[in-house]
CSV table of C-alpha atoms in Angstrom, one decimal:
chain,number,residue,atom,x,y,z
A,1,UNK,CA,10.1,-36.5,58.2
A,2,UNK,CA,11.7,-33.2,57.1
A,3,UNK,CA,11.3,-30.6,59.5
A,4,UNK,CA,11.4,-27.7,57.3
A,5,UNK,CA,8.4,-29.8,55.3
A,6,UNK,CA,6.3,-27.1,57.1
A,7,UNK,CA,7.5,-24.2,56.4
A,8,UNK,CA,5.5,-21.7,54.1
A,9,UNK,CA,7.7,-20.7,51.3
A,10,UNK,CA,8.4,-17.2,52.7
A,11,UNK,CA,9.7,-18.9,56.3
A,12,UNK,CA,11.5,-21.2,54.0
A,13,UNK,CA,13.1,-18.4,52.1
A,14,UNK,CA,13.9,-16.0,55.2
A,15,UNK,CA,15.7,-19.3,57.3
A,16,UNK,CA,18.1,-19.6,54.0
A,17,UNK,CA,18.9,-16.6,53.8
A,18,UNK,CA,19.9,-16.4,57.7
A,19,UNK,CA,21.5,-19.3,57.2
A,20,UNK,CA,23.2,-18.1,54.5
A,21,UNK,CA,24.4,-15.3,56.3
A,22,UNK,CA,25.7,-17.1,59.2
A,23,UNK,CA,27.7,-19.4,56.9
A,24,UNK,CA,29.7,-16.4,55.6
A,25,UNK,CA,30.3,-15.4,59.1
A,26,UNK,CA,31.4,-18.9,60.2
A,27,UNK,CA,33.6,-19.2,57.3
A,28,UNK,CA,35.1,-15.8,58.3
A,29,UNK,CA,35.4,-16.7,61.9
A,30,UNK,CA,37.1,-20.1,61.5
A,31,UNK,CA,40.2,-18.3,59.0
A,32,UNK,CA,40.1,-15.8,62.1
A,33,UNK,CA,40.6,-18.9,64.7
A,34,UNK,CA,42.9,-20.5,62.1
A,35,UNK,CA,45.1,-17.4,62.1
A,36,UNK,CA,45.6,-17.4,65.8
A,37,UNK,CA,46.1,-21.1,65.9
A,38,UNK,CA,49.0,-20.3,63.1
A,39,UNK,CA,50.3,-17.5,65.2
A,40,UNK,CA,50.4,-19.4,68.6
A,41,UNK,CA,51.8,-22.5,67.2
A,42,UNK,CA,48.8,-24.4,68.3
A,43,UNK,CA,48.9,-27.1,65.7
A,44,UNK,CA,52.3,-28.2,66.4
A,45,UNK,CA,51.3,-28.4,70.4
A,46,UNK,CA,48.4,-30.5,69.5
A,47,UNK,CA,50.8,-32.1,67.6
A,48,UNK,CA,50.1,-31.7,63.9
A,49,UNK,CA,53.2,-30.6,61.6
A,50,UNK,CA,50.9,-27.8,60.4
A,51,UNK,CA,47.7,-26.0,59.6
A,52,UNK,CA,46.4,-28.1,56.6
A,53,UNK,CA,47.2,-31.5,59.3
A,54,UNK,CA,45.0,-29.7,62.0
A,55,UNK,CA,42.4,-28.8,59.6
A,56,UNK,CA,42.3,-32.4,58.1
A,57,UNK,CA,42.8,-34.3,61.1
A,58,UNK,CA,41.3,-32.5,64.2
A,59,UNK,CA,38.6,-30.9,62.5
A,60,UNK,CA,37.8,-33.0,60.2
A,61,UNK,CA,37.9,-30.7,57.0
A,62,UNK,CA,38.2,-32.7,53.8
A,63,UNK,CA,42.2,-31.7,52.3
A,64,UNK,CA,40.5,-29.5,49.7
A,65,UNK,CA,38.4,-27.4,52.3
A,66,UNK,CA,41.7,-27.6,54.5
A,67,UNK,CA,43.6,-26.5,51.6
A,68,UNK,CA,41.7,-23.7,51.0
A,69,UNK,CA,41.5,-22.4,54.5
A,70,UNK,CA,45.3,-22.5,54.8
A,71,UNK,CA,45.7,-20.7,51.6
A,72,UNK,CA,43.4,-17.9,52.9
A,73,UNK,CA,44.9,-18.1,56.6
A,74,UNK,CA,48.5,-17.7,55.0
A,75,UNK,CA,47.5,-14.1,53.3
A,76,UNK,CA,44.6,-12.4,55.5
A,77,UNK,CA,47.2,-11.0,57.9
A,78,UNK,CA,48.5,-9.1,55.0
A,79,UNK,CA,45.3,-8.7,53.2
A,80,UNK,CA,42.5,-8.3,56.2
A,81,UNK,CA,39.9,-7.2,53.3
A,82,UNK,CA,40.0,-10.7,52.8
A,83,UNK,CA,38.2,-11.7,55.9
A,84,UNK,CA,35.5,-8.9,55.5
A,85,UNK,CA,34.9,-10.1,51.9
A,86,UNK,CA,34.0,-13.7,53.3
A,87,UNK,CA,32.5,-12.7,56.4
A,88,UNK,CA,30.0,-10.3,53.9
A,89,UNK,CA,29.6,-12.9,51.1
A,90,UNK,CA,31.2,-11.0,48.4
A,91,UNK,CA,34.2,-13.5,48.2
A,92,UNK,CA,33.3,-17.3,49.0
A,93,UNK,CA,36.3,-19.2,50.2
A,94,UNK,CA,37.4,-21.1,47.0
A,95,UNK,CA,37.6,-17.8,45.4
A,96,UNK,CA,39.5,-16.4,48.0
A,97,UNK,CA,42.1,-19.7,48.2
A,98,UNK,CA,42.2,-19.3,44.2
A,99,UNK,CA,43.1,-15.2,44.2
A,100,UNK,CA,45.0,-15.3,47.8
A,101,UNK,CA,48.5,-16.3,46.8
A,102,UNK,CA,48.6,-13.7,43.9
A,103,UNK,CA,47.6,-10.8,45.6
A,104,UNK,CA,49.8,-7.8,46.1
A,105,UNK,CA,49.2,-4.3,47.2
A,106,UNK,CA,48.6,-3.2,43.7
A,107,UNK,CA,46.3,-5.7,42.4
A,108,UNK,CA,44.0,-6.8,45.2
A,109,UNK,CA,41.0,-4.5,45.1
A,110,UNK,CA,40.7,-5.4,41.1
A,111,UNK,CA,41.3,-8.7,42.1
A,112,UNK,CA,39.3,-9.2,45.0
A,113,UNK,CA,36.6,-7.0,43.1
A,114,UNK,CA,36.2,-9.7,40.1
């Protein structure tokens, strides 16, 4: 039995809103943690050649999810707005990874807004 079958429509809706916010926040927090892992080269200390391998093998992310996170990690130091937008849901991980390699000081706001 699904434990959520008994929820009212409003309770189900509120739970999903909360879970969605939590997922956005968790996604941003994972990227922030990975930035520290990269800075400390912790992936190497754990026997991995880079962030991608650490994400796939240690964290068990899919290859596509690991690639997206690595791409955002590689650009979030220069463009911290990526993290803020991931956290509040204005940008999702897939879009952030797609635009991150193309961001410049001149176009970052425009690309993130699009």
